[in-house]
Short mmCIF file of C-alpha atoms and ligand atoms in Angstrom, two decimals:
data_model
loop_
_atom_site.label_atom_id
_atom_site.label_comp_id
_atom_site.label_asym_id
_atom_site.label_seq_id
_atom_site.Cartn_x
_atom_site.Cartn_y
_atom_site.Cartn_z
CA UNK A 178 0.00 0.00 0.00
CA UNK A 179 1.17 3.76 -0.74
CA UNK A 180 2.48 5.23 2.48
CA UNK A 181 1.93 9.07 2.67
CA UNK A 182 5.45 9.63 2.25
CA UNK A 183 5.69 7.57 -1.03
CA UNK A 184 7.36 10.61 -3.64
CA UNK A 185 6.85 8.56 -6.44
CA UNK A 186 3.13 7.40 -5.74
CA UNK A 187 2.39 10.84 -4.65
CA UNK A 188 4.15 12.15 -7.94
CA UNK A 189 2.74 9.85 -10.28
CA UNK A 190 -1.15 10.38 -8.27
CA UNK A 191 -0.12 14.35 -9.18
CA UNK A 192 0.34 13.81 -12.46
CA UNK A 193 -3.30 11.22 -12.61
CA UNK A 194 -5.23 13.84 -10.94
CA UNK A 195 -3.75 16.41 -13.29
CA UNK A 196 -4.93 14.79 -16.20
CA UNK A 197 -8.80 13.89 -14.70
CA UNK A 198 -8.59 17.34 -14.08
CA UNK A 199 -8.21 18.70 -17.88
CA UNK A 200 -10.59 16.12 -19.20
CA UNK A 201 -12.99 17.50 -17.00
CA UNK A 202 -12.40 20.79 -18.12
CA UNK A 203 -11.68 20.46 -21.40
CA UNK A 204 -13.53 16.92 -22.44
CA UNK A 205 -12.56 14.19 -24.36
CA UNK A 206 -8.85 15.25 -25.75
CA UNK A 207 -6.32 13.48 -27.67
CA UNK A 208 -2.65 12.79 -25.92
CA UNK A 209 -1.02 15.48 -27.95
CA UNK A 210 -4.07 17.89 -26.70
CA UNK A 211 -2.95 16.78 -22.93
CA UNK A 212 0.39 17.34 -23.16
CA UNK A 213 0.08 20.80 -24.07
CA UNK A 214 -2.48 21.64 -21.29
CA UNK A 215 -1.34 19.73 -18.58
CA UNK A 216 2.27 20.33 -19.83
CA UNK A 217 3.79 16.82 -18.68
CA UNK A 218 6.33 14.59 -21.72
CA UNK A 219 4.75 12.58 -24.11
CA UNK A 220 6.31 9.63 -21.92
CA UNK A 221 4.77 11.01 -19.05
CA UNK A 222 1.37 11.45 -20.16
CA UNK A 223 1.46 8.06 -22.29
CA UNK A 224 2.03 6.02 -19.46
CA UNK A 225 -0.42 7.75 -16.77
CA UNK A 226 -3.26 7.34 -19.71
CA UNK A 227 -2.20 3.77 -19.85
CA UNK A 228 -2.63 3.28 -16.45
CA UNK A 229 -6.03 5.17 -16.61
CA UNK A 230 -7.23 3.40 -19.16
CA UNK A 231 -6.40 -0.19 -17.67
CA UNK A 232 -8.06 0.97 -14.31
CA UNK A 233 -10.97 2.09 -16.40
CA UNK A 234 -11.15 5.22 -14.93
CA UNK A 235 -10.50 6.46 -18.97
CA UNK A 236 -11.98 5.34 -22.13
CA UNK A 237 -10.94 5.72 -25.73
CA UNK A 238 -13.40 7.47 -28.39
CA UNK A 239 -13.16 5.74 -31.47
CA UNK A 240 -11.34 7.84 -34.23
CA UNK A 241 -13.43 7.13 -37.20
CA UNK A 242 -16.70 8.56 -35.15
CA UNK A 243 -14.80 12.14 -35.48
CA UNK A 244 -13.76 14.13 -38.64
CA UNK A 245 -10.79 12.08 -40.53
CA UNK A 246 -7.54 13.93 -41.31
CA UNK A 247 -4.60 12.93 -42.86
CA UNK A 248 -2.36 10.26 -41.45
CA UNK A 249 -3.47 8.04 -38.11
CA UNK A 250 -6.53 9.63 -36.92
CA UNK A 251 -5.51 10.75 -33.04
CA UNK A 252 -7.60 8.35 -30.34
CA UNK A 253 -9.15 10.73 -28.01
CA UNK A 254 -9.35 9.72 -24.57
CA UNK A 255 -12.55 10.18 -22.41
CA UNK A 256 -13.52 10.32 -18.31
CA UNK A 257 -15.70 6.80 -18.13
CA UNK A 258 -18.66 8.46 -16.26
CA UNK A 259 -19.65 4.50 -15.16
CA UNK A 260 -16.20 3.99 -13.53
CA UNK A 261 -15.96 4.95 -9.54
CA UNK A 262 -13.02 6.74 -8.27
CA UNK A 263 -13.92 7.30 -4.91
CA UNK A 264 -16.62 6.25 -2.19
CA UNK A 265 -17.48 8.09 0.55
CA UNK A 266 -18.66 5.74 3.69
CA UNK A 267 -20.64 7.40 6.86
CA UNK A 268 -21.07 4.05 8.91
CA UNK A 269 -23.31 5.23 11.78
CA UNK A 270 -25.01 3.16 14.43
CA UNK A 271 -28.09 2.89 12.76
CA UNK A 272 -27.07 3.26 9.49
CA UNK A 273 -24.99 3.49 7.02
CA UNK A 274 -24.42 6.20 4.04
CA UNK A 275 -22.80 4.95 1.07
CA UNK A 276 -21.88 7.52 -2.12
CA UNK A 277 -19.79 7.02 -5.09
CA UNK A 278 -18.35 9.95 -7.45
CA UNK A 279 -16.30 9.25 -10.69
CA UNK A 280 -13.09 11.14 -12.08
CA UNK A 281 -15.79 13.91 -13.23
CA UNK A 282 -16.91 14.43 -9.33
CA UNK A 283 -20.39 13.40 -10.66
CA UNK A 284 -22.19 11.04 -7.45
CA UNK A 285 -22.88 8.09 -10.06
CA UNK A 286 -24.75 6.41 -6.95
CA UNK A 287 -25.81 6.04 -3.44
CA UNK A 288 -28.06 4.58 -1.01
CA UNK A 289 -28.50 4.26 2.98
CA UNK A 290 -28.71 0.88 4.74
CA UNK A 291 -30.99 1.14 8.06
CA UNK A 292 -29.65 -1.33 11.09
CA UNK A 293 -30.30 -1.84 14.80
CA UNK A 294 -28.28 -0.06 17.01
CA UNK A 295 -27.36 -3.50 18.32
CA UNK A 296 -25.85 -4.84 15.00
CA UNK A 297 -22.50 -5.88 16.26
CA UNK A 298 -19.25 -3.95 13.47
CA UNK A 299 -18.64 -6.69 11.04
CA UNK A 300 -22.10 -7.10 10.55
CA UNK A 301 -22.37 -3.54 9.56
CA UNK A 302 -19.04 -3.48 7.82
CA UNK A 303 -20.73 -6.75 5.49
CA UNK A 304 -24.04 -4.72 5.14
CA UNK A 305 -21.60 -1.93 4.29
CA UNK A 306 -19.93 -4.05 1.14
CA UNK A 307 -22.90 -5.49 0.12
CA UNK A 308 -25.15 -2.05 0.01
CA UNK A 309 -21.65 -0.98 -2.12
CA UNK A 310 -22.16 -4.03 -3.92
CA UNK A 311 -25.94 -3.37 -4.73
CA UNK A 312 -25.58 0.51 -5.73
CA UNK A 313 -22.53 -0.66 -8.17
CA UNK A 314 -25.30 -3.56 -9.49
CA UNK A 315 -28.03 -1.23 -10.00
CA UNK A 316 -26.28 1.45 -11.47
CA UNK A 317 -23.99 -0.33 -13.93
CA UNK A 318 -21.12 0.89 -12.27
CA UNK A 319 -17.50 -0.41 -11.90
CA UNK A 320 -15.57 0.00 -8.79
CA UNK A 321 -12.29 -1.97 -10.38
CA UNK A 322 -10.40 1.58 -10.73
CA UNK A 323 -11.34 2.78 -7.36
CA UNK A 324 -9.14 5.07 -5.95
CA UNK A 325 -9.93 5.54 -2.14
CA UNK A 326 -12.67 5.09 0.25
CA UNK A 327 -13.19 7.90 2.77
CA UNK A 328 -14.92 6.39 6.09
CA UNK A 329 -16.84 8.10 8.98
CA UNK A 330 -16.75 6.53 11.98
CA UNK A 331 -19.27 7.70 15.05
CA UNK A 332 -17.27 9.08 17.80
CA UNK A 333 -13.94 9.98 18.09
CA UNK A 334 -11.25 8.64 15.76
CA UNK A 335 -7.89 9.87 17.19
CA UNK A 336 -6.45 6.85 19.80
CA UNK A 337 -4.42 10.06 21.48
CA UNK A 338 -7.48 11.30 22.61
CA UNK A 339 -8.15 9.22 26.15
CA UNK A 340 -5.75 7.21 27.67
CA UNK A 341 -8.26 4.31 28.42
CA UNK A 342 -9.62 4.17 24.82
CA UNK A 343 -13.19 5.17 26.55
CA UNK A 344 -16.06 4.64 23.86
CA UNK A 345 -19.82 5.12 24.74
CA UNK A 346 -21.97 1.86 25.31
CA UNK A 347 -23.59 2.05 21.44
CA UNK A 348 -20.17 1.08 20.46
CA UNK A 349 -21.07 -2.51 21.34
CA UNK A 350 -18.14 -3.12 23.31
CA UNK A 351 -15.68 -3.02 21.05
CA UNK A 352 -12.57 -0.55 21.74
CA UNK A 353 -12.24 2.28 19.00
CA UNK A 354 -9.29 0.93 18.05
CA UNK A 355 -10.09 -2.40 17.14
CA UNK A 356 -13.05 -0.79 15.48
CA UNK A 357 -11.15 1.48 13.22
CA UNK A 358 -8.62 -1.74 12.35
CA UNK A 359 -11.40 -3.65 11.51
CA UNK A 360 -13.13 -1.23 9.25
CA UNK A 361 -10.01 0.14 7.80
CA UNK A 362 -8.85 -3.61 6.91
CA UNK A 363 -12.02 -4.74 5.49
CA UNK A 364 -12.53 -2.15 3.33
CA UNK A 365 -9.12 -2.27 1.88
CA UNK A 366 -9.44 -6.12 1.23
CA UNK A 367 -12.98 -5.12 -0.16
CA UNK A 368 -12.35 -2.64 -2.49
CA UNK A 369 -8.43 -2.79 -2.78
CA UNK A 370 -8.18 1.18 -2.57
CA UNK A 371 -6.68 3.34 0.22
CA UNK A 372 -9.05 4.19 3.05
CA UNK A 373 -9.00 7.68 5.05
CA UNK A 374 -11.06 7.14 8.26
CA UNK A 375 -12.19 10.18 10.25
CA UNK A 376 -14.85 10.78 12.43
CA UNK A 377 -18.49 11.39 10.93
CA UNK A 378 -19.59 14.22 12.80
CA UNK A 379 -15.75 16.15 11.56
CA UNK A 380 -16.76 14.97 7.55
CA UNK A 381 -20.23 16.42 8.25
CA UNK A 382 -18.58 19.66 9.06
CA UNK A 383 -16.31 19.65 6.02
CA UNK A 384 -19.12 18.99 3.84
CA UNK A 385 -21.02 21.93 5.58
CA UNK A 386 -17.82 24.22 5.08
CA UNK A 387 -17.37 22.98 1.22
CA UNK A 388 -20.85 22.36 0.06
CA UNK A 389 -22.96 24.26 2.71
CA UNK A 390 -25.72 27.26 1.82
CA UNK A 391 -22.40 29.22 2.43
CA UNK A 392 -19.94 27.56 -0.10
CA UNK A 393 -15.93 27.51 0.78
CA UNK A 394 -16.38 28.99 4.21
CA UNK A 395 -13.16 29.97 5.83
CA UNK A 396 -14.23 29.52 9.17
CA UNK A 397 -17.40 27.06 10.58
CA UNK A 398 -18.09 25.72 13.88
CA UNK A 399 -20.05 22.43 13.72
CA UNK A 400 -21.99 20.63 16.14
CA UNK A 401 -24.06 17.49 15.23
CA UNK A 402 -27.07 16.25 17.83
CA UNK A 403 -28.23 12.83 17.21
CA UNK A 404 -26.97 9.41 19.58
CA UNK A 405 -23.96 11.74 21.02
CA UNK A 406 -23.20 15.08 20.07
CA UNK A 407 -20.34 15.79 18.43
CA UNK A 408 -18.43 18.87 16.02
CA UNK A 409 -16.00 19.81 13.87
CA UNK A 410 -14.11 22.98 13.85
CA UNK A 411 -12.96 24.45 10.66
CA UNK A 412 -10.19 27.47 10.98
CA UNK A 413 -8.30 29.23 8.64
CA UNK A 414 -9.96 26.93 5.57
CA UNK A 415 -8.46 23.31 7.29
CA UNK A 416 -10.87 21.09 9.35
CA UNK A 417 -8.77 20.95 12.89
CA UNK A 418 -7.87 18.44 14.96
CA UNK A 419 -6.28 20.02 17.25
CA UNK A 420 -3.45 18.26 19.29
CA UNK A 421 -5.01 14.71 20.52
CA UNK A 422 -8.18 15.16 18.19
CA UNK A 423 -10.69 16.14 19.69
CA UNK A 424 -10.86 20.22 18.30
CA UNK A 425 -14.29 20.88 18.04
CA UNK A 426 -15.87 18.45 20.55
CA UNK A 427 -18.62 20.27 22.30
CA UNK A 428 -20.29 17.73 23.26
CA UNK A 429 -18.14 17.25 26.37
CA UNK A 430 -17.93 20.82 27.42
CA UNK A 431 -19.51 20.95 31.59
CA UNK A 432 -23.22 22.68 31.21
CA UNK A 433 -24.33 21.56 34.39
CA UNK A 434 -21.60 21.53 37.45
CA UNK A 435 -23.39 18.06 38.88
CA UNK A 436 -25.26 16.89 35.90
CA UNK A 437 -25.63 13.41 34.70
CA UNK A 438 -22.49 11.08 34.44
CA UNK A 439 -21.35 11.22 30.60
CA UNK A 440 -19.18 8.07 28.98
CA UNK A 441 -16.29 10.32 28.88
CA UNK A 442 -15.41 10.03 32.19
CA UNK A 443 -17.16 13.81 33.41
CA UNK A 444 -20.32 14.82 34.78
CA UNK A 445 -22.58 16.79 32.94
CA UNK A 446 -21.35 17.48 29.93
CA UNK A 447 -23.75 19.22 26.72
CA UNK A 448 -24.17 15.78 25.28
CA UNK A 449 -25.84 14.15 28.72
CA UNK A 450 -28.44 17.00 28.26
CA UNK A 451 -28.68 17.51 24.32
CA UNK A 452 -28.39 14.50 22.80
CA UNK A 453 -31.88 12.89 21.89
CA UNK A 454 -31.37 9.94 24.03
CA UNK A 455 -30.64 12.27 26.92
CA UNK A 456 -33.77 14.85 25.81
CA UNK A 457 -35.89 11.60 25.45
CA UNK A 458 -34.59 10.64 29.06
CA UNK A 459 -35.12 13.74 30.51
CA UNK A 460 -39.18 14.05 28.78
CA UNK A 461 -40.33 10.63 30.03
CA UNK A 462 -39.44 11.73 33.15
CA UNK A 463 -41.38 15.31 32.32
CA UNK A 464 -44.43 12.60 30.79
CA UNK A 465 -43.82 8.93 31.06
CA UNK A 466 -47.23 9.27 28.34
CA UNK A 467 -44.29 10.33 25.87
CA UNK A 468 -42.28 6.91 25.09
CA UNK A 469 -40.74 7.25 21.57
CA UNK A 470 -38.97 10.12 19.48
CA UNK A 471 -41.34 10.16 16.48
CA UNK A 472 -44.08 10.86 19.48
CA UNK A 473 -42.02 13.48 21.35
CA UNK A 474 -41.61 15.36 18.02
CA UNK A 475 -45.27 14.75 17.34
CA UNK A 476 -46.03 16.69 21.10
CA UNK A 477 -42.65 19.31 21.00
CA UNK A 478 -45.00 22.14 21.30
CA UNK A 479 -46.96 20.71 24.58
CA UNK A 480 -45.12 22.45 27.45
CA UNK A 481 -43.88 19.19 29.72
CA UNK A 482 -41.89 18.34 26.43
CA UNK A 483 -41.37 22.05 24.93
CA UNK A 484 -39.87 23.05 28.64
CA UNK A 485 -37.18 20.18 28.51
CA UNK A 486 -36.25 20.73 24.33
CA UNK A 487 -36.10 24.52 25.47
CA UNK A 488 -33.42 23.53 28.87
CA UNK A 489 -31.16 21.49 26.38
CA UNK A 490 -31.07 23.63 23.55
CA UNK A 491 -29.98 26.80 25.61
CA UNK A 492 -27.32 24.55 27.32
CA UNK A 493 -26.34 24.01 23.05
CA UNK A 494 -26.67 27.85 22.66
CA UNK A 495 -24.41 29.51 25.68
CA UNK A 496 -21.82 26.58 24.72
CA UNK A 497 -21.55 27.56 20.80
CA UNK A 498 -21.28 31.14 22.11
CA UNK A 499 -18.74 30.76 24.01
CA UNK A 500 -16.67 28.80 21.57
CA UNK A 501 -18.36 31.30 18.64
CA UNK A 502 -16.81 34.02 21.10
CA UNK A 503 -13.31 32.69 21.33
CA UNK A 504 -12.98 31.52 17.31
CA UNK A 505 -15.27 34.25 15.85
CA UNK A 506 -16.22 31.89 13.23
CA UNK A 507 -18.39 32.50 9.94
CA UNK A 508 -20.97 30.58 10.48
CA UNK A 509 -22.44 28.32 13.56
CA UNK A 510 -24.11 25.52 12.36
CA UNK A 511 -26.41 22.96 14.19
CA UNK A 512 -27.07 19.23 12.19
CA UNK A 513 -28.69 15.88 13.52
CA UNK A 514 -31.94 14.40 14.70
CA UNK A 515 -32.34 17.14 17.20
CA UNK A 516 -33.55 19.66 14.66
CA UNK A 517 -36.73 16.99 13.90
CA UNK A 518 -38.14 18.94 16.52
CA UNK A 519 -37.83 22.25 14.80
CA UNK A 520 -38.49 25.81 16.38
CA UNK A 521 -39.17 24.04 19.13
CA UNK A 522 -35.17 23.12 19.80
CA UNK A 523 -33.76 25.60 17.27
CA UNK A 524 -35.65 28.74 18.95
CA UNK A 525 -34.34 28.42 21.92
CA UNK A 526 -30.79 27.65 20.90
CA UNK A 527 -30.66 30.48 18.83
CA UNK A 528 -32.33 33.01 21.80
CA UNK A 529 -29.34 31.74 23.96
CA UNK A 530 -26.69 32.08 21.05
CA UNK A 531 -27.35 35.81 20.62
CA UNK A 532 -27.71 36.35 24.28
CA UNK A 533 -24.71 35.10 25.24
CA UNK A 534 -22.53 35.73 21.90
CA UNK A 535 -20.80 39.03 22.21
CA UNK A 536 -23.31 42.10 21.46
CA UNK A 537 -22.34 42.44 17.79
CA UNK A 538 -25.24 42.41 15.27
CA UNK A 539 -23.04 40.49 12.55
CA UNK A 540 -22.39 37.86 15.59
CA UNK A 541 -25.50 37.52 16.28
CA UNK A 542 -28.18 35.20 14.06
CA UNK A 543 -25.14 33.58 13.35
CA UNK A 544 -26.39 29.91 14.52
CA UNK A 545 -28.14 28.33 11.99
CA UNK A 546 -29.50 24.83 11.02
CA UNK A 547 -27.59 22.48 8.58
CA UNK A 548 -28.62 22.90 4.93
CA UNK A 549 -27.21 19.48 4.05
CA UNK A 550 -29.17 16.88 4.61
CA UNK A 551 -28.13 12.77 5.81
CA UNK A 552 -25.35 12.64 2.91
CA UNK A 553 -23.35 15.34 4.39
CA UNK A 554 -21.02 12.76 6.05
CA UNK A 555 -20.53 10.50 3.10
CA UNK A 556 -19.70 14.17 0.92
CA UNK A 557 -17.39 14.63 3.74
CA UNK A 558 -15.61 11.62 3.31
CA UNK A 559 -15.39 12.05 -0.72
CA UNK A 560 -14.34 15.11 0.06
CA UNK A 561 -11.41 14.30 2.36
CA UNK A 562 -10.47 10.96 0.02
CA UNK A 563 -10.40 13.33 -2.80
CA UNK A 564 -7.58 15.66 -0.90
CA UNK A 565 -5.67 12.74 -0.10
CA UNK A 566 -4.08 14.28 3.01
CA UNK A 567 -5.22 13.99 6.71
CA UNK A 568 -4.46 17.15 7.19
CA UNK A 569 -6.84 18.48 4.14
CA UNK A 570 -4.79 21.47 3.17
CA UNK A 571 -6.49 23.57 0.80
CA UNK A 572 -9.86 21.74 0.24
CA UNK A 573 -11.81 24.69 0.31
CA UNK A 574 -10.83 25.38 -3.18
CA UNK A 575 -13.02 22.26 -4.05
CA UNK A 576 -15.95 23.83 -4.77
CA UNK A 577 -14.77 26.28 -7.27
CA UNK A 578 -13.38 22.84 -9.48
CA UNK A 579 -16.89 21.66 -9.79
CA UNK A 580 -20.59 21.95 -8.66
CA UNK A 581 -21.28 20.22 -5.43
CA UNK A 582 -22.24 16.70 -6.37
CA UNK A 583 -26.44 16.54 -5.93
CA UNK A 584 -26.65 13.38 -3.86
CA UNK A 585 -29.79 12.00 -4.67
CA UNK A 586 -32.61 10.99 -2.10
CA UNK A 587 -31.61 7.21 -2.10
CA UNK A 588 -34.60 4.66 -1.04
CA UNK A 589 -34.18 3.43 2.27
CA UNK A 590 -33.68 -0.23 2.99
CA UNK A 591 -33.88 -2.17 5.82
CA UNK A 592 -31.13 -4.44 6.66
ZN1 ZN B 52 -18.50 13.86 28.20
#
C-alpha cells in the first residue's frame, strides 16, 4: 500500500489527478491535446493514460466517429462516467451512508442501509460491502479503478485522545481501536483502494464548510445532535484536529456543574443534556405518556416536552457562544436528529446564542441549522479521500473545481 510519504506514488497520483482534471475541463482530448495543457512529456502522459485506461477510470473514443484527417486519426481519450473513483462511507449506528463519485466528481450512486443499534461492526461493515455491492449492481457501475474510500466513523477517531480508549456503550463493546482496524482492513481487502477514516460528525462539518448554503467557508463551527453530540471545527480553511483530536468536541464541554455522568469520564457534559437519548430521558421523566422520538416530536410544542427541548437547547446555545466568542467563526451551524423537533429546539438555541454571543449584530443570528441533509457525512468523506491528506490542506478550493455533487434521495432499505 502507498504510504503518505511515497514521492513517487504521490508524484505519479499528481500527475493522474492532473490529467482527470483537464478532461474535465476540457472533455474528451487526444494525448497530444494533454500534453500541451497539462504540460507533462509525451512519456509522461502516455504512461499515466495507460494506467487510466487499464483501471478504467479512462476510455478511448473511437477515431473514425470524429472528422478524418490525414495520417493516423488521433484516439481521443474520455472520463468513463460509469467507472468509480472514490466512495465516501458514513457508517453510523443505525445506518450506514454509502456515495460514489467518478473522475468527473459526478455522485454516479448512493443509497443508505438502516440497522439496529445493536448490529454488532462486522455485521455492519458486510451490510456496508454489500449495500456498495448493490448501488454498483443497479447502477452499472465499476468500482475496479477505485481510488480511495473515505470512512466516517461515530465518535472519536484519534487513539491520542483518552488514555483508556473510553467509547460510549452504542459502540457494542468493542474498543475504537479495534473498530477502526477492523473497518479500515475490510474495506481495503474489499475494495483494494486506500481508506481515510475520520470521524463522521468532523466529515459532516467539512461537507457543511465545502458544500454548505455558504460555499468555501473559511471559518465554521459544527456541532451534530443525534446518539452523542459531536463537532467539527474548521479554521483558517483546514478542518482541525487540534493536538489529541478532539478540536471541536462540544459535546463534552460541563453545562451543568453536577449533571448526569457522561461516557467520557465527566459529569454533565452538553451531550448528557442535548443529545436525543438524553432529551428523550429527561421528557419521560417530564411525561412517562411520551415513550418514543417520532411521538415526542409529534407533542414538542406541549409544554412538559417544549420546557425540557427549550433547557437542552440553551445549554447548546451559551456553549456555541462561548466557543463562537473565542474563534469568531463565519458561520455556527447545528445538524442531527435534534432539529426533527424544529423551532421548538432551534428557537431556543438560537435566543441563547445571541444572548450570550458578544453584542455584535453580525455575531448575532449567526447559529443556523444544517442545509445538508443525511449525505453530508458521506460528501465529507469524498471530500477528504479526494484531498488525499489527513491534514486536508487547501480543500476549500473544491468547490470552485466543480458543482457540489447533488446526492440523490436514495430509497431506504432495511437491513
Ligand atoms: Zn463527556
Amino acid at each position: 500500500m502507498a504510504k503518505l510519504n511515497d514521492v513517487p506514488i504521490l508524484i505519479r497520483r499528481t500527475h493522474e489527478e492532473r490529467i482527470l482534471g483537464a478532461l474535465r475541463a476540457g472533455g474528451p482530448s487526444t494525448r497530444a491535446e494533454l500534453e500541451r495543457r497539462v504540460g507533462l512529456s509525451r512519456t509522461t502522459v502516455s504512461e499515466i493514460a495507460g494506467s487510466l485506461l487499464a483501471r478504467g477510470a479512462l476510455v478511448e473514443i473511437d477515431p473514425a466517429s470524429g472528422p478524418r484527417r490525414r495520417g493516423r486519426p488521433a484516439v481521443r481519450l474520455a472520463l468513463e462516467p460509469s467507472s468509480g473513483q472514490l466512495l465516501g462511507v458514513d457508517l453510523g449506528h443505525r445506518r450506514v451512508y454509502v456515495a460514489a463519485v467518478n473522475a468527473s466528481n459526478e455522485v454516479i450512486g448512493s443509497g443508505v442501509r438502516e440497522y439496529a443499534m445493536s448490529t454488532s461492526w462486522s455485521e455492519r461493515l458486510d451490510l456496508t460491502t454489500s449495500l456498495a455491492d448493490q448501488i454498483r449492481a443497479e447502477h452499472d457501475l465499476s468500482f475496479g479503478a477505485l481510488e480511495a474510500v473515505g470512512v466516517g466513523v461515530p465518535g472519536p477517531v484519534s487513539s491520542a485522545l483518552l488514555a483508556d480508549s473510553r467509547v460510549p456503550d452504542r459502540w457494542q463493546g468493542m474498543s475504537r481501536d479495534a473498530v477502526i482496524d477492523l473497518v479500515r482492513n475490510g474495506l481495503q481487502r474489499h475494495f483494494g483502494a486506500r481508506v481515510v477514516i475520520d470521524n463522521n460528525t468532523r466529515f459532516a462539518g467539512l461537507a457543511e464548510a465545502v458544500w454548505g448554503a455558504h460555499r468555501n467557508l473559511d471559518s465554521l463551527l459544527y456541532v451534530r445532535l443525534s446518539d452523542g453530540v459531536g463537532g467539527a471545527l474548521v479554521v483558517g480553511g483546514r478542518l482541525v484536529s487540534g493536538a489529541g483530536g478532539t478540536a471541536g468536541e462540544v459535546g463534552h464541554v460541563e453545562v451543568e456543574s453536577d449533571g448526569r455522568a457522561c461516557w467520557c469520564g465527566k459529569r454533565g457534559c452538553l451531550e448528557t443534556v442535548a443529545s436525543v437519548p438524553a432529551m428523550l430521558d429527561s421528557i419521560r421523566a417530564a411525561d412517562p405518556t411520551v415513550r418514543t422520538f417520532a411521538a415526542a416530536v409529534a407533542r414538542c410544542e406541549e409544554p412538559a416536552v417544549g420546557a425540557v427541548l427549550a433547557h437542552a437547547a440553551a445549554a447548546l446555545g451559551r456553549t456555541l457562544a462561548a466557543t463562537a466568542t473565542v474563534l469568531d467563526p463565519q458561520d455556527v451551524v447545528v445538524a442531527g436528529e435534534a432539529l426533527r423537533f424544529g423551532e421548538a429546539f432551534l428557537g431556543p438555541a438560537r435566543a441563547a446564542f445571541d444572548e450570550a454571543v458578544l453584542p455584535d449584530p453580525r455575531r448575532r443570528g449567526r447559529l443556523r441549522a444544517t442545509s445538508l441533509r443525511d449525505e453530508a457525512g458521506a460528501l465529507g468523506a469524498l471530500t477528504a479521500a479526494y484531498r488525499r491528506s489527513p491534514l486536508l490542506a487547501g480543500y476549500a478550493d473544491l468547490a470552485a473545481e466543480s458543482s457540489r455533487p447533488t446526492v440523490p434521495r436514495p430509497a431506504r432499505a432495511k437491513a
